């Protein structure tokens, strides 16, 4: 899995604001993979999703906010 994350470019949402570091970072620059991690624990575990699953999740989250 670590090889899959080489070259990852992490970013935070522009909507995350100043939450004292309590947010997630996402990387969408990897072919066929979207990676997500806790911004407070950048060396900790990373979740990965197929891009279509990530798009579905984001759309659903937007309907709840």
Coordinates of C-alpha atoms in Angstrom, one line a residue:
X1 CA 0.0 0.0 0.0
X2 CA 2.8 2.4 0.8
X3 CA 4.1 2.1 -2.8
X4 CA 0.7 3.1 -4.0
X5 CA 1.0 6.5 -2.1
X6 CA 4.3 7.6 -3.5
X7 CA 3.9 11.1 -4.9
X8 CA 0.8 11.8 -3.0
X9 CA -0.2 15.5 -2.9
X10 CA -2.3 16.1 0.2
X11 CA -4.8 19.0 0.5
X12 CA -7.4 20.2 3.0
X13 CA -10.8 21.4 2.1
X14 CA -11.1 25.1 1.7
X15 CA -14.2 24.8 3.9
X16 CA -12.3 23.3 6.8
X17 CA -11.3 26.7 8.2
X18 CA -9.4 26.8 11.5
X19 CA -10.5 23.7 13.4
X20 CA -7.3 23.5 15.5
X21 CA -6.0 20.9 13.0
X22 CA -9.1 18.7 13.3
X23 CA -9.8 17.9 9.7
X24 CA -9.0 15.4 7.0
X25 CA -6.7 15.7 4.1
X26 CA -7.4 14.2 0.7
X27 CA -5.2 13.3 -2.3
X28 CA -6.8 13.0 -5.7
X29 CA -3.7 13.0 -7.8
X30 CA -3.1 9.2 -7.7
X31 CA -4.3 7.1 -10.7
X32 CA -7.3 5.1 -9.7
X33 CA -7.1 6.0 -6.0
X34 CA -8.4 8.7 -3.7
X35 CA -6.5 8.7 -0.3
X36 CA -7.8 10.2 2.9
X37 CA -5.9 10.8 6.2
X38 CA -6.2 12.7 9.5
X39 CA -4.4 16.0 9.3
X40 CA -3.2 15.7 12.9
X41 CA -1.6 12.3 12.3
X42 CA 0.1 12.6 8.9
X43 CA 2.2 9.4 9.4
X44 CA -0.8 7.5 10.7
X45 CA -3.2 5.2 8.7
X46 CA -4.5 6.2 5.3
X47 CA -7.8 5.2 3.8
X48 CA -8.0 4.6 0.1
X49 CA -11.1 4.6 -2.2
X50 CA -11.9 4.1 -5.8
X51 CA -12.6 7.5 -7.3
X52 CA -16.3 6.7 -8.0
X53 CA -16.8 5.7 -4.4
X54 CA -15.3 9.0 -3.2
X55 CA -17.5 11.0 -5.5
X56 CA -20.6 9.2 -4.2
X57 CA -19.5 9.9 -0.6
X58 CA -18.8 13.6 -1.2
X59 CA -22.2 14.0 -3.0
X60 CA -24.0 12.3 0.0
X61 CA -22.1 14.4 2.5
X62 CA -23.1 17.6 0.7
X63 CA -26.7 16.7 0.9
X64 CA -26.4 16.4 4.7
X65 CA -24.8 19.7 5.2

